[in-house]
Structure formats: C-alpha cells, structure tokens
C-alpha cells in the first residue's frame, strides 16, 4: 500500500503534508503535489494534515489513475520537504470538481 494525491490538490497545493512526512516522498508540480509510491512508507501521517482531503490510501476504489499520475510525476518533479504558502487563490478551488481536465499542469514546481 501507498498513499496518493488526487485532483483535490490541483490549484490548492496546501503543503501541510510535506512537513510531517518522515521520508520526504512528496514532489512538487506547478499546481499540485504528488507522492512517490516507492518511497512512501505507508505511515499515514500526511493524510489528516491535508485540508482538502487530497491524500488517500491507494487501496480505496478507483484510484488507479492517480497512482499512475503520482508515480509518473514523482520521477519528473523536484522534491519538496518544507511547507510553503498556498497559492493566493487556493481557497477558490477547494470545492471544485473535475480539476484534472481543466487545470492540471505537467510542469514542475520549484521544490525546496
């Protein structure tokens, strides 16, 4: 088992989760974070830290797509280990659905 980040993170990108991760397995894209599934130790400490419930165990149904997104982009994006400010308009996107098709960016973030 591993944890994954889903589309709830897109355009919100709160980074509370990275601060508590004991193995630094989060990677930063332009507008979301992902978890490297081979580095995650399944401790679960990140899940309750996410204010938008974007972090889920990969054992939940219908998360195969997100496991692949996390695996793929964790190999391309820079590592992030410290909390940063959320985007200024992050709260505007918290309740929005269908964000992957509308907003997902494959561009890397800044990392640490």
Protein backbone atom coordinates (compact mmCIF):
# COMPACT_ATOMS: atom_id res chain seq x y z
CA UNK A 1 0.00 0.00 0.00
CA UNK A 2 0.98 3.60 -0.53
CA UNK A 3 -0.72 6.96 -0.31
CA UNK A 4 -1.53 9.06 -3.36
CA UNK A 5 -2.50 12.65 -4.03
CA UNK A 6 -5.67 13.15 -6.08
CA UNK A 7 -7.16 16.06 -8.00
CA UNK A 8 -8.37 17.82 -4.85
CA UNK A 9 -4.82 19.17 -4.60
CA UNK A 10 -4.85 20.82 -8.03
CA UNK A 11 -4.84 24.64 -7.77
CA UNK A 12 -4.95 24.36 -3.94
CA UNK A 13 -1.50 22.90 -3.24
CA UNK A 14 -1.51 23.30 0.52
CA UNK A 15 1.78 21.89 1.73
CA UNK A 16 0.94 20.99 5.32
CA UNK A 17 1.51 17.34 4.37
CA UNK A 18 5.15 17.67 3.34
CA UNK A 19 6.18 18.99 6.73
CA UNK A 20 5.10 15.82 8.55
CA UNK A 21 6.41 13.26 6.04
CA UNK A 22 9.24 11.30 7.70
CA UNK A 23 10.71 10.10 4.38
CA UNK A 24 10.32 13.22 2.21
CA UNK A 25 8.38 11.45 -0.55
CA UNK A 26 6.43 14.48 -1.83
CA UNK A 27 7.21 16.10 -5.17
CA UNK A 28 6.02 19.48 -6.38
CA UNK A 29 4.38 20.32 -9.66
CA UNK A 30 3.33 23.75 -10.81
CA UNK A 31 -0.15 23.41 -9.30
CA UNK A 32 -0.22 20.18 -7.23
CA UNK A 33 1.87 17.76 -5.22
CA UNK A 34 2.39 14.02 -5.72
CA UNK A 35 3.75 11.19 -3.58
CA UNK A 36 6.41 8.81 -4.86
CA UNK A 37 4.73 5.43 -4.26
CA UNK A 38 8.03 3.55 -3.93
CA UNK A 39 9.32 5.96 -1.28
CA UNK A 40 6.12 6.21 0.78
CA UNK A 41 6.30 4.03 3.92
CA UNK A 42 2.53 3.96 4.38
CA UNK A 43 2.66 5.67 7.77
CA UNK A 44 -0.41 7.80 7.01
CA UNK A 45 0.67 10.89 8.94
CA UNK A 46 0.15 13.09 5.88
CA UNK A 47 -3.48 12.17 5.26
CA UNK A 48 -5.07 14.06 8.19
CA UNK A 49 -2.87 17.11 7.50
CA UNK A 50 -4.46 17.78 4.11
CA UNK A 51 -7.23 20.38 4.47
CA UNK A 52 -8.82 19.38 1.13
CA UNK A 53 -8.69 15.58 1.63
CA UNK A 54 -6.45 15.13 -1.40
CA UNK A 55 -4.40 12.33 0.17
CA UNK A 56 -5.84 8.82 0.13
CA UNK A 57 -4.54 5.28 0.57
CA UNK A 58 -4.23 3.55 -2.80
CA UNK A 59 -6.46 0.76 -1.51
CA UNK A 60 -9.54 2.94 -1.94
CA UNK A 61 -11.56 2.22 -5.10
CA UNK A 62 -10.96 3.97 -8.42
CA UNK A 63 -7.55 5.42 -7.61
CA UNK A 64 -5.52 3.55 -10.25
CA UNK A 65 -5.28 6.67 -12.43
CA UNK A 66 -3.95 8.66 -9.50
CA UNK A 67 -1.40 6.03 -8.59
CA UNK A 68 0.00 6.34 -12.12
CA UNK A 69 -0.07 10.17 -12.02
CA UNK A 70 1.80 10.09 -8.70
CA UNK A 71 4.31 7.52 -9.94
CA UNK A 72 4.96 9.31 -13.23
CA UNK A 73 5.32 12.85 -11.97
CA UNK A 74 7.26 11.99 -8.80
CA UNK A 75 10.01 10.90 -11.20
CA UNK A 76 9.92 14.25 -13.05
CA UNK A 77 9.20 16.91 -10.44
CA UNK A 78 11.50 18.24 -7.69
CA UNK A 79 11.31 17.04 -4.10
CA UNK A 80 9.60 19.27 -1.54
CA UNK A 81 10.19 18.83 2.19
CA UNK A 82 9.14 22.13 3.75
CA UNK A 83 5.81 23.88 3.97
CA UNK A 84 5.22 26.81 1.62
CA UNK A 85 2.41 29.30 1.35
CA UNK A 86 -0.55 28.04 -0.66
CA UNK A 87 -1.37 29.85 -3.90
CA UNK A 88 -3.16 33.14 -3.13
CA UNK A 89 -6.44 31.95 -4.67
CA UNK A 90 -6.26 28.35 -3.37
CA UNK A 91 -9.45 28.65 -1.34
CA UNK A 92 -11.39 29.46 -4.53
CA UNK A 93 -10.75 25.94 -5.85
CA UNK A 94 -11.38 23.82 -2.75
CA UNK A 95 -14.92 22.77 -3.68
CA UNK A 96 -14.38 22.49 -7.42
CA UNK A 97 -14.57 19.08 -9.10
CA UNK A 98 -13.14 17.90 -12.42
CA UNK A 99 -9.95 19.87 -11.87
CA UNK A 100 -7.63 17.42 -13.65
CA UNK A 101 -9.13 18.01 -17.08
CA UNK A 102 -9.45 21.76 -16.52
CA UNK A 103 -6.26 22.75 -14.73
CA UNK A 104 -3.65 20.00 -14.37
CA UNK A 105 -0.17 21.16 -15.34
CA UNK A 106 2.67 18.74 -16.01
CA UNK A 107 5.21 21.50 -15.40
CA UNK A 108 7.46 21.12 -12.36
CA UNK A 109 7.21 23.30 -9.30
CA UNK A 110 10.16 24.89 -7.54
CA UNK A 111 10.80 22.19 -4.92
CA UNK A 112 13.00 23.08 -1.97
